[in-house]
PDB file of C-alpha atoms in Angstrom:
ATOM      1  CA  MET A  19     103.901   2.784 111.449  1.00  0.00           C
ATOM      2  CA  ALA A  20     104.083  -0.517 113.318  1.00  0.00           C
ATOM      3  CA  PRO A  21     106.229  -3.259 111.689  1.00  0.00           C
ATOM      4  CA  GLU A  22     103.234  -5.609 111.349  1.00  0.00           C
ATOM      5  CA  THR A  23     101.139  -2.914 109.649  1.00  0.00           C
ATOM      6  CA  ALA A  24     103.982  -2.087 107.285  1.00  0.00           C
ATOM      7  CA  GLN A  25     104.403  -5.771 106.449  1.00  0.00           C
ATOM      8  CA  ARG A  26     100.688  -6.128 105.695  1.00  0.00           C
ATOM      9  CA  LEU A  27     100.768  -2.987 103.550  1.00  0.00           C
ATOM     10  CA  ASN A  28     103.755  -4.276 101.566  1.00  0.00           C
ATOM     11  CA  THR A  29     102.050  -7.647 101.076  1.00  0.00           C
ATOM     12  CA  ALA A  30      98.836  -5.963  99.830  1.00  0.00           C
ATOM     13  CA  LEU A  31     100.824  -3.769  97.429  1.00  0.00           C
ATOM     14  CA  ALA A  32     102.689  -6.798  96.092  1.00  0.00           C
ATOM     15  CA  VAL A  33      99.428  -8.693  95.498  1.00  0.00           C
ATOM     16  CA  LEU A  34      97.939  -5.646  93.745  1.00  0.00           C
ATOM     17  CA  HIS A  35     101.070  -5.302  91.613  1.00  0.00           C
ATOM     18  CA  TRP A  36     100.871  -8.946  90.479  1.00  0.00           C
ATOM     19  CA  ARG A  37      97.145  -8.651  89.784  1.00  0.00           C
ATOM     20  CA  ASN A  38      97.741  -5.587  87.601  1.00  0.00           C
ATOM     21  CA  LEU A  39     100.554  -7.413  85.847  1.00  0.00           C
ATOM     22  CA  MET A  40      98.338 -10.450  85.179  1.00  0.00           C
ATOM     23  CA  VAL A  41      95.755  -8.170  83.558  1.00  0.00           C
ATOM     24  CA  THR A  42      98.193  -5.959  81.667  1.00  0.00           C
ATOM     25  CA  LEU A  43     100.240  -8.709  80.031  1.00  0.00           C
ATOM     26  CA  PRO A  44      97.309 -10.446  78.230  1.00  0.00           C
ATOM     27  CA  LEU A  45      95.994  -7.047  77.117  1.00  0.00           C
ATOM     28  CA  CYS A  46      99.397  -6.121  75.665  1.00  0.00           C
ATOM     29  CA  ALA A  47      99.653  -9.512  73.939  1.00  0.00           C
ATOM     30  CA  GLY A  48      96.158  -9.055  72.472  1.00  0.00           C
ATOM     31  CA  GLY A  49      97.067  -5.549  71.277  1.00  0.00           C
ATOM     32  CA  VAL A  50     100.185  -6.850  69.506  1.00  0.00           C
ATOM     33  CA  LEU A  51      98.176  -9.658  67.847  1.00  0.00           C
ATOM     34  CA  MET A  52      95.626  -7.122  66.588  1.00  0.00           C
ATOM     35  CA  LEU A  53      98.399  -4.946  65.152  1.00  0.00           C
ATOM     36  CA  LEU A  54     100.128  -7.798  63.297  1.00  0.00           C
ATOM     37  CA  PRO A  55      97.722  -7.844  60.274  1.00  0.00           C
ATOM     38  CA  PHE A  56      98.195  -4.085  59.824  1.00  0.00           C
ATOM     39  CA  LEU A  57     101.964  -4.403  60.061  1.00  0.00           C
ATOM     40  CA  TRP A  58     101.940  -7.247  57.520  1.00  0.00           C
ATOM     41  CA  MET A  59      99.681  -5.207  55.201  1.00  0.00           C
ATOM     42  CA  PHE A  60     102.063  -2.229  55.340  1.00  0.00           C
ATOM     43  CA  SER A  61     105.052  -4.543  54.887  1.00  0.00           C
ATOM     44  CA  ALA A  62     103.432  -6.324  51.901  1.00  0.00           C
ATOM     45  CA  SER A  63     102.792  -2.968  50.206  1.00  0.00           C
ATOM     46  CA  LEU A  64     106.549  -2.321  50.256  1.00  0.00           C
ATOM     47  CA  ARG A  65     107.609  -5.682  48.786  1.00  0.00           C
ATOM     48  CA  PRO A  66     108.162  -6.706  45.162  1.00  0.00           C
ATOM     49  CA  VAL A  67     105.147  -8.539  43.744  1.00  0.00           C
ATOM     50  CA  GLY A  68     106.808 -11.969  43.885  1.00  0.00           C
ATOM     51  CA  GLU A  69     107.841 -11.626  47.529  1.00  0.00           C
ATOM     52  CA  ALA A  70     104.357 -10.740  48.820  1.00  0.00           C
ATOM     53  CA  TYR A  71     103.188 -14.381  48.520  1.00  0.00           C
ATOM     54  CA  ARG A  72     106.253 -15.926  50.165  1.00  0.00           C
ATOM     55  CA  LEU A  73     105.607 -18.658  52.756  1.00  0.00           C
ATOM     56  CA  PRO A  74     106.173 -18.582  55.624  1.00  0.00           C
ATOM     57  CA  PRO A  75     105.438 -14.847  55.678  1.00  0.00           C
ATOM     58  CA  THR A  76     107.937 -12.460  57.224  1.00  0.00           C
ATOM     59  CA  LEU A  77     107.167  -9.255  59.042  1.00  0.00           C
ATOM     60  CA  LEU A  78     109.749  -7.144  57.177  1.00  0.00           C
ATOM     61  CA  PRO A  79     110.574  -7.383  53.443  1.00  0.00           C
ATOM     62  CA  ASP A  80     114.010  -8.484  52.266  1.00  0.00           C
ATOM     63  CA  ILE A  81     113.867  -5.882  49.497  1.00  0.00           C
ATOM     64  CA  TRP A  82     112.113  -2.563  50.136  1.00  0.00           C
ATOM     65  CA  ASP A  83     110.191  -1.556  47.005  1.00  0.00           C
ATOM     66  CA  ALA A  84     107.635   1.290  46.879  1.00  0.00           C
ATOM     67  CA  THR A  85     106.719   0.957  43.206  1.00  0.00           C
ATOM     68  CA  SER A  86     103.328  -0.535  44.192  1.00  0.00           C
ATOM     69  CA  TYR A  87     102.204   2.931  45.332  1.00  0.00           C
ATOM     70  CA  GLN A  88     103.290   4.381  41.976  1.00  0.00           C
ATOM     71  CA  GLN A  89     101.387   1.617  40.168  1.00  0.00           C
ATOM     72  CA  VAL A  90      98.214   2.497  42.102  1.00  0.00           C
ATOM     73  CA  LEU A  91      98.422   6.149  41.057  1.00  0.00           C
ATOM     74  CA  GLU A  92      99.223   5.192  37.431  1.00  0.00           C
ATOM     75  CA  SER A  93      96.623   2.409  37.188  1.00  0.00           C
ATOM     76  CA  GLY A  94      94.234   4.399  35.003  1.00  0.00           C
ATOM     77  CA  LEU A  95      91.644   4.582  37.784  1.00  0.00           C
ATOM     78  CA  PRO A  96      91.038   8.103  39.193  1.00  0.00           C
ATOM     79  CA  PHE A  97      92.313   7.177  42.639  1.00  0.00           C
ATOM     80  CA  LEU A  98      92.723  10.787  43.805  1.00  0.00           C
ATOM     81  CA  SER A  99      89.196  11.729  42.723  1.00  0.00           C
ATOM     82  CA  MET A 100      87.959   8.653  44.645  1.00  0.00           C
ATOM     83  CA  TYR A 101      89.693  10.144  47.692  1.00  0.00           C
ATOM     84  CA  TRP A 102      87.798  13.400  47.121  1.00  0.00           C
ATOM     85  CA  ASN A 103      84.475  11.585  46.614  1.00  0.00           C
ATOM     86  CA  SER A 104      84.939   9.594  49.827  1.00  0.00           C
ATOM     87  CA  PHE A 105      85.872  12.747  51.744  1.00  0.00           C
ATOM     88  CA  VAL A 106      82.893  14.759  50.455  1.00  0.00           C
ATOM     89  CA  VAL A 107      80.407  11.949  51.124  1.00  0.00           C
ATOM     90  CA  ALA A 108      81.834  11.194  54.596  1.00  0.00           C
ATOM     91  CA  ALA A 109      82.061  14.882  55.612  1.00  0.00           C
ATOM     92  CA  LEU A 110      78.547  15.828  54.459  1.00  0.00           C
ATOM     93  CA  THR A 111      77.084  12.650  55.965  1.00  0.00           C
ATOM     94  CA  THR A 112      78.781  13.407  59.285  1.00  0.00           C
ATOM     95  CA  LEU A 113      77.532  17.005  59.404  1.00  0.00           C
ATOM     96  CA  GLY A 114      74.016  15.881  58.481  1.00  0.00           C
ATOM     97  CA  VAL A 115      73.907  13.106  61.065  1.00  0.00           C
ATOM     98  CA  LEU A 116      75.168  15.436  63.813  1.00  0.00           C
ATOM     99  CA  LEU A 117      72.373  17.899  63.016  1.00  0.00           C
ATOM    100  CA  THR A 118      69.502  15.416  62.633  1.00  0.00           C
ATOM    101  CA  ALA A 119      70.562  13.175  65.535  1.00  0.00           C
ATOM    102  CA  SER A 120      71.004  16.051  67.991  1.00  0.00           C
ATOM    103  CA  MET A 121      67.636  17.591  67.041  1.00  0.00           C
ATOM    104  CA  ALA A 122      65.800  14.274  67.301  1.00  0.00           C
ATOM    105  CA  ALA A 123      67.542  13.475  70.590  1.00  0.00           C
ATOM    106  CA  PHE A 124      66.461  16.856  71.991  1.00  0.00           C
ATOM    107  CA  ALA A 125      62.872  16.066  71.074  1.00  0.00           C
ATOM    108  CA  PHE A 126      62.967  12.599  72.648  1.00  0.00           C
ATOM    109  CA  ALA A 127      64.854  13.696  75.780  1.00  0.00           C
ATOM    110  CA  ARG A 128      63.264  17.050  76.550  1.00  0.00           C
ATOM    111  CA  LEU A 129      59.822  17.287  74.904  1.00  0.00           C
ATOM    112  CA  ARG A 130      56.670  15.498  75.948  1.00  0.00           C
ATOM    113  CA  PHE A 131      54.299  14.762  73.091  1.00  0.00           C
ATOM    114  CA  SER A 132      51.755  12.101  72.286  1.00  0.00           C
ATOM    115  CA  GLY A 133      53.308   8.892  70.967  1.00  0.00           C
ATOM    116  CA  SER A 134      56.894   9.838  71.840  1.00  0.00           C
ATOM    117  CA  ARG A 135      57.567   6.523  73.584  1.00  0.00           C
ATOM    118  CA  ALA A 136      56.133   4.476  70.704  1.00  0.00           C
ATOM    119  CA  LEU A 137      58.082   6.568  68.201  1.00  0.00           C
ATOM    120  CA  PHE A 138      61.334   6.097  70.129  1.00  0.00           C
ATOM    121  CA  ALA A 139      60.686   2.347  70.373  1.00  0.00           C
ATOM    122  CA  LEU A 140      60.113   2.256  66.607  1.00  0.00           C
ATOM    123  CA  MET A 141      63.343   4.174  66.071  1.00  0.00           C
ATOM    124  CA  PHE A 142      65.117   1.736  68.405  1.00  0.00           C
ATOM    125  CA  VAL A 143      63.939  -1.177  66.258  1.00  0.00           C
ATOM    126  CA  GLY A 144      65.827   0.476  63.402  1.00  0.00           C
ATOM    127  CA  LEU A 145      69.065  -0.383  65.203  1.00  0.00           C
ATOM    128  CA  MET A 146      68.304  -4.064  64.657  1.00  0.00           C
ATOM    129  CA  VAL A 147      67.660  -3.853  60.911  1.00  0.00           C
ATOM    130  CA  PRO A 148      70.730  -4.733  58.801  1.00  0.00           C
ATOM    131  CA  PRO A 149      71.557  -1.913  56.355  1.00  0.00           C
ATOM    132  CA  ALA A 150      71.665  -4.387  53.442  1.00  0.00           C
ATOM    133  CA  LEU A 151      67.989  -5.171  54.035  1.00  0.00           C
ATOM    134  CA  VAL A 152      66.856  -1.684  52.980  1.00  0.00           C
ATOM    135  CA  LEU A 153      69.145  -1.316  49.971  1.00  0.00           C
ATOM    136  CA  ILE A 154      66.557  -2.506  47.435  1.00  0.00           C
ATOM    137  CA  PRO A 155      63.863  -0.001  48.562  1.00  0.00           C
ATOM    138  CA  ILE A 156      66.512   2.724  48.552  1.00  0.00           C
ATOM    139  CA  TYR A 157      67.616   1.729  45.048  1.00  0.00           C
ATOM    140  CA  VAL A 158      64.025   1.766  43.737  1.00  0.00           C
ATOM    141  CA  GLY A 159      63.295   5.111  45.417  1.00  0.00           C
ATOM    142  CA  PHE A 160      66.394   6.880  44.112  1.00  0.00           C
ATOM    143  CA  ALA A 161      65.866   5.383  40.660  1.00  0.00           C
ATOM    144  CA  ALA A 162      62.405   6.968  40.637  1.00  0.00           C
ATOM    145  CA  LEU A 163      63.971  10.285  41.695  1.00  0.00           C
ATOM    146  CA  HIS A 164      66.745   9.952  39.057  1.00  0.00           C
ATOM    147  CA  LEU A 165      69.386  10.286  41.797  1.00  0.00           C
ATOM    148  CA  LEU A 166      71.254   7.029  41.203  1.00  0.00           C
ATOM    149  CA  ASP A 167      74.988   7.395  40.589  1.00  0.00           C
ATOM    150  CA  THR A 168      75.118  10.658  42.577  1.00  0.00           C
ATOM    151  CA  ARG A 169      76.598  11.596  45.938  1.00  0.00           C
ATOM    152  CA  ALA A 170      73.096  12.378  47.186  1.00  0.00           C
ATOM    153  CA  ALA A 171      72.211   8.685  46.885  1.00  0.00           C
ATOM    154  CA  LEU A 172      74.954   7.898  49.416  1.00  0.00           C
ATOM    155  CA  ILE A 173      74.374  10.853  51.759  1.00  0.00           C
ATOM    156  CA  LEU A 174      70.593  11.174  52.127  1.00  0.00           C
ATOM    157  CA  PRO A 175      69.788   7.624  53.385  1.00  0.00           C
ATOM    158  CA  ALA A 176      72.576   7.855  55.975  1.00  0.00           C
ATOM    159  CA  LEU A 177      71.119  10.996  57.605  1.00  0.00           C
ATOM    160  CA  ALA A 178      68.512   8.922  59.480  1.00  0.00           C
ATOM    161  CA  SER A 179      70.852   7.383  62.039  1.00  0.00           C
ATOM    162  CA  SER A 180      69.050   5.413  64.768  1.00  0.00           C
ATOM    163  CA  PHE A 181      72.355   4.847  66.548  1.00  0.00           C
ATOM    164  CA  GLY A 182      73.111   8.570  66.480  1.00  0.00           C
ATOM    165  CA  VAL A 183      69.713   9.502  67.928  1.00  0.00           C
ATOM    166  CA  TYR A 184      70.029   6.883  70.670  1.00  0.00           C
ATOM    167  CA  MET A 185      73.541   7.975  71.560  1.00  0.00           C
ATOM    168  CA  MET A 186      72.646  11.697  71.690  1.00  0.00           C
ATOM    169  CA  ARG A 187      69.496  11.007  73.736  1.00  0.00           C
ATOM    170  CA  GLN A 188      71.397   8.978  76.307  1.00  0.00           C
ATOM    171  CA  PHE A 189      73.941  11.779  76.668  1.00  0.00           C
ATOM    172  CA  MET A 190      71.254  14.467  76.876  1.00  0.00           C
ATOM    173  CA  LEU A 191      69.363  12.605  79.620  1.00  0.00           C
ATOM    174  CA  GLY A 192      72.440  12.962  81.809  1.00  0.00           C
ATOM    175  CA  LEU A 193      72.619  16.756  81.410  1.00  0.00           C
ATOM    176  CA  PRO A 194      71.146  19.026  84.119  1.00  0.00           C
ATOM    177  CA  ARG A 195      67.821  20.672  83.242  1.00  0.00           C
ATOM    178  CA  GLU A 196      68.206  23.790  85.391  1.00  0.00           C
ATOM    179  CA  LEU A 197      69.555  26.043  82.629  1.00  0.00           C
ATOM    180  CA  GLU A 198      66.852  24.917  80.187  1.00  0.00           C
ATOM    181  CA  GLU A 199      64.099  25.479  82.742  1.00  0.00           C
ATOM    182  CA  ALA A 200      65.484  28.927  83.571  1.00  0.00           C
ATOM    183  CA  ALA A 201      65.557  29.781  79.864  1.00  0.00           C
ATOM    184  CA  LYS A 202      61.972  28.548  79.492  1.00  0.00           C
ATOM    185  CA  ILE A 203      60.866  30.796  82.365  1.00  0.00           C
ATOM    186  CA  ASP A 204      62.573  33.719  80.602  1.00  0.00           C
ATOM    187  CA  GLY A 205      60.457  33.038  77.532  1.00  0.00           C
ATOM    188  CA  ALA A 206      62.922  31.136  75.338  1.00  0.00           C
ATOM    189  CA  GLY A 207      61.418  28.760  72.768  1.00  0.00           C
ATOM    190  CA  TYR A 208      62.476  25.179  72.146  1.00  0.00           C
ATOM    191  CA  TRP A 209      64.637  26.143  69.162  1.00  0.00           C
ATOM    192  CA  THR A 210      66.521  28.724  71.249  1.00  0.00           C
ATOM    193  CA  ILE A 211      66.972  26.254  74.119  1.00  0.00           C
ATOM    194  CA  TYR A 212      68.283  23.586  71.723  1.00  0.00           C
ATOM    195  CA  ARG A 213      70.640  25.894  69.839  1.00  0.00           C
ATOM    196  CA  ARG A 214      72.005  28.033  72.678  1.00  0.00           C
ATOM    197  CA  ILE A 215      71.888  25.738  75.728  1.00  0.00           C
ATOM    198  CA  SER A 216      71.644  22.039  74.842  1.00  0.00           C
ATOM    199  CA  LEU A 217      73.829  21.929  71.731  1.00  0.00           C
ATOM    200  CA  PRO A 218      76.925  23.517  73.359  1.00  0.00           C
ATOM    201  CA  GLN A 219      76.776  20.899  76.136  1.00  0.00           C
ATOM    202  CA  LEU A 220      76.799  17.996  73.644  1.00  0.00           C
ATOM    203  CA  GLY A 221      80.444  18.548  72.652  1.00  0.00           C
ATOM    204  CA  PRO A 222      81.971  15.163  73.698  1.00  0.00           C
ATOM    205  CA  ALA A 223      79.027  13.159  72.356  1.00  0.00           C
ATOM    206  CA  LEU A 224      78.997  15.111  69.082  1.00  0.00           C
ATOM    207  CA  ALA A 225      82.751  14.559  68.666  1.00  0.00           C
ATOM    208  CA  ALA A 226      82.433  10.807  69.280  1.00  0.00           C
ATOM    209  CA  LEU A 227      79.410  10.441  66.996  1.00  0.00           C
ATOM    210  CA  GLY A 228      81.113  12.514  64.314  1.00  0.00           C
ATOM    211  CA  ILE A 229      84.203  10.303  64.300  1.00  0.00           C
ATOM    212  CA  ILE A 230      82.137   7.091  64.300  1.00  0.00           C
ATOM    213  CA  THR A 231      79.916   8.358  61.460  1.00  0.00           C
ATOM    214  CA  PHE A 232      82.870   9.600  59.384  1.00  0.00           C
ATOM    215  CA  THR A 233      84.637   6.253  59.771  1.00  0.00           C
ATOM    216  CA  ALA A 234      81.527   4.230  58.866  1.00  0.00           C
ATOM    217  CA  SER A 235      80.817   6.391  55.824  1.00  0.00           C
ATOM    218  CA  TRP A 236      84.460   6.273  54.662  1.00  0.00           C
ATOM    219  CA  ASN A 237      84.489   2.471  54.879  1.00  0.00           C
ATOM    220  CA  ASN A 238      81.011   1.974  53.409  1.00  0.00           C
ATOM    221  CA  PHE A 239      81.226  -0.547  50.597  1.00  0.00           C
ATOM    222  CA  ILE A 240      77.835  -2.098  49.879  1.00  0.00           C
ATOM    223  CA  ALA A 241      75.835   1.123  49.315  1.00  0.00           C
ATOM    224  CA  PRO A 242      78.320   2.631  46.796  1.00  0.00           C
ATOM    225  CA  PHE A 243      78.618  -0.792  45.153  1.00  0.00           C
ATOM    226  CA  VAL A 244      74.856  -0.864  44.494  1.00  0.00           C
ATOM    227  CA  LEU A 245      74.090   2.833  43.936  1.00  0.00           C
ATOM    228  CA  ILE A 246      77.208   4.085  42.102  1.00  0.00           C
ATOM    229  CA  LYS A 247      78.193   2.996  38.600  1.00  0.00           C
ATOM    230  CA  SER A 248      80.505   5.627  37.081  1.00  0.00           C
ATOM    231  CA  LEU A 249      84.202   6.153  37.800  1.00  0.00           C
ATOM    232  CA  GLU A 250      83.552   9.863  38.401  1.00  0.00           C
ATOM    233  CA  GLN A 251      81.350   9.141  41.458  1.00  0.00           C
ATOM    234  CA  MET A 252      83.189   6.052  42.712  1.00  0.00           C
ATOM    235  CA  THR A 253      84.467   6.001  46.305  1.00  0.00           C
ATOM    236  CA  LEU A 254      87.649   4.430  47.698  1.00  0.00           C
ATOM    237  CA  PRO A 255      86.316   1.020  48.860  1.00  0.00           C
ATOM    238  CA  ILE A 256      84.955   0.350  45.364  1.00  0.00           C
ATOM    239  CA  GLY A 257      88.157   1.682  43.820  1.00  0.00           C
ATOM    240  CA  VAL A 258      90.324  -0.743  45.799  1.00  0.00           C
ATOM    241  CA  VAL A 259      88.222  -3.667  44.547  1.00  0.00           C
ATOM    242  CA  ALA A 260      88.308  -2.281  41.001  1.00  0.00           C
ATOM    243  CA  LEU A 261      92.128  -2.314  41.161  1.00  0.00           C
ATOM    244  CA  GLN A 262      91.979  -6.090  41.391  1.00  0.00           C
ATOM    245  CA  GLY A 263      90.319  -6.101  37.980  1.00  0.00           C
ATOM    246  CA  VAL A 264      93.091  -3.918  36.561  1.00  0.00           C
ATOM    247  CA  PHE A 265      96.113  -5.746  37.981  1.00  0.00           C
ATOM    248  CA  GLY A 266      94.663  -9.200  38.659  1.00  0.00           C
ATOM    249  CA  PRO A 267      94.684 -11.168  41.902  1.00  0.00           C
ATOM    250  CA  ALA A 268      98.437 -11.824  41.631  1.00  0.00           C
ATOM    251  CA  SER A 269      99.328  -8.200  42.416  1.00  0.00           C
ATOM    252  CA  LEU A 270      98.938  -8.485  46.158  1.00  0.00           C
ATOM    253  CA  SER A 271     101.482  -5.756  46.917  1.00  0.00           C
ATOM    254  CA  VAL A 272      99.553  -3.275  44.720  1.00  0.00           C
ATOM    255  CA  LEU A 273      96.273  -4.072  46.468  1.00  0.00           C
ATOM    256  CA  MET A 274      97.951  -3.711  49.859  1.00  0.00           C
ATOM    257  CA  ALA A 275      99.402  -0.347  48.785  1.00  0.00           C
ATOM    258  CA  ALA A 276      95.918   0.838  47.764  1.00  0.00           C
ATOM    259  CA  THR A 277      94.487  -0.403  51.071  1.00  0.00           C
ATOM    260  CA  VAL A 278      97.173   1.415  53.060  1.00  0.00           C
ATOM    261  CA  MET A 279      96.414   4.625  51.146  1.00  0.00           C
ATOM    262  CA  ALA A 280      92.685   4.133  51.795  1.00  0.00           C
ATOM    263  CA  ILE A 281      92.934   3.615  55.565  1.00  0.00           C
ATOM    264  CA  LEU A 282      95.698   6.151  56.250  1.00  0.00           C
ATOM    265  CA  PRO A 283      93.291   9.123  56.798  1.00  0.00           C
ATOM    266  CA  LEU A 284      91.199   7.052  59.220  1.00  0.00           C
ATOM    267  CA  PHE A 285      94.324   5.971  61.077  1.00  0.00           C
ATOM    268  CA  VAL A 286      95.384   9.588  61.554  1.00  0.00           C
ATOM    269  CA  VAL A 287      91.865  10.684  62.592  1.00  0.00           C
ATOM    270  CA  PHE A 288      91.630   7.876  65.141  1.00  0.00           C
ATOM    271  CA  LEU A 289      95.046   8.637  66.638  1.00  0.00           C
ATOM    272  CA  VAL A 290      94.178  12.325  66.990  1.00  0.00           C
ATOM    273  CA  ALA A 291      90.605  11.909  68.250  1.00  0.00           C
ATOM    274  CA  GLN A 292      90.541   8.622  70.188  1.00  0.00           C
ATOM    275  CA  ARG A 293      90.195  10.562  73.455  1.00  0.00           C
ATOM    276  CA  PHE A 294      86.900  12.069  72.262  1.00  0.00           C
ATOM    277  CA  ILE A 295      85.556   8.625  71.252  1.00  0.00           C
ATOM    278  CA  ILE A 296      86.294   7.108  74.666  1.00  0.00           C
ATOM    279  CA  GLU A 297      85.000  10.166  76.525  1.00  0.00           C
ATOM    280  CA  GLY A 298      81.826  10.401  74.474  1.00  0.00           C
ATOM    281  CA  LEU A 299      80.955   6.709  74.710  1.00  0.00           C
ATOM    282  CA  THR A 300      81.701   6.648  78.435  1.00  0.00           C
ATOM    283  CA  MET A 301      79.488   9.657  79.171  1.00  0.00           C
ATOM    284  CA  THR A 302      76.596   8.226  77.151  1.00  0.00           C
ATOM    285  CA  GLY A 303      76.826   4.852  78.909  1.00  0.00           C
ATOM    286  CA  ILE A 304      77.416   2.979  75.604  1.00  0.00           C
ATOM    287  CA  LYS A 305      80.387   0.819  76.505  1.00  0.00           C
ATOM    288  CA  GLY A 306      82.022  -2.302  75.182  1.00  0.00           C
TER     289      GLY A 306
END
């Protein structure tokens, strides 16, 4: 390689290195800033009650004290049964959304029927409606069905996921049609094509939608707050707020301990499955 060419190559590599560095450093700083509230929350849960309000706040406690976690479990609220309720509601909601969204997406992406475009546009409008806006009709409907204060009241309304249908349809539009057309020529019906050909190809999108749905259902606060009244059916977000009534607003370390216990499963799920979320969203074209 000629000396001039080598010099130009070295200069280009140096410029590229500095450009990457200028992008990476702000991203790292932003990541650290986003982690600070979580670190402070975990730190506050391990402080004595009096130290949690200290100003200026410190990242690590002077005295490590885990009695706040014991106080949560001995608060008189059924915190472990709230865990179970949240898990059952989130798991059944996720399975239901995966089934209904994939079937509806197959219909919108692969079938041609009268009014399909208008129906999809109507479904798309559902993405713009705030969930709180439909809570009163849901409350009235489930009261008429005598299903208030049950898990069904939390699961059934969530099964109609406009976001899930849109996400599955976008993914399905990018799949090749050759196998489906070959199966149709061989006499396979739409149900067989959906179950044996389309569904197995939806793996990344199903994984991403499943994680997103599970997280949203686990963190759902307003629907359980309106539709659930008894301690036996209460979920974790309501339980954390109810702890404030038991211990009072001064017990910040206890509330932080309950919050850490509530988000720990989601933290583990996200760490394990973040690759599927990124892959699924990238392949469906839903970015940012």
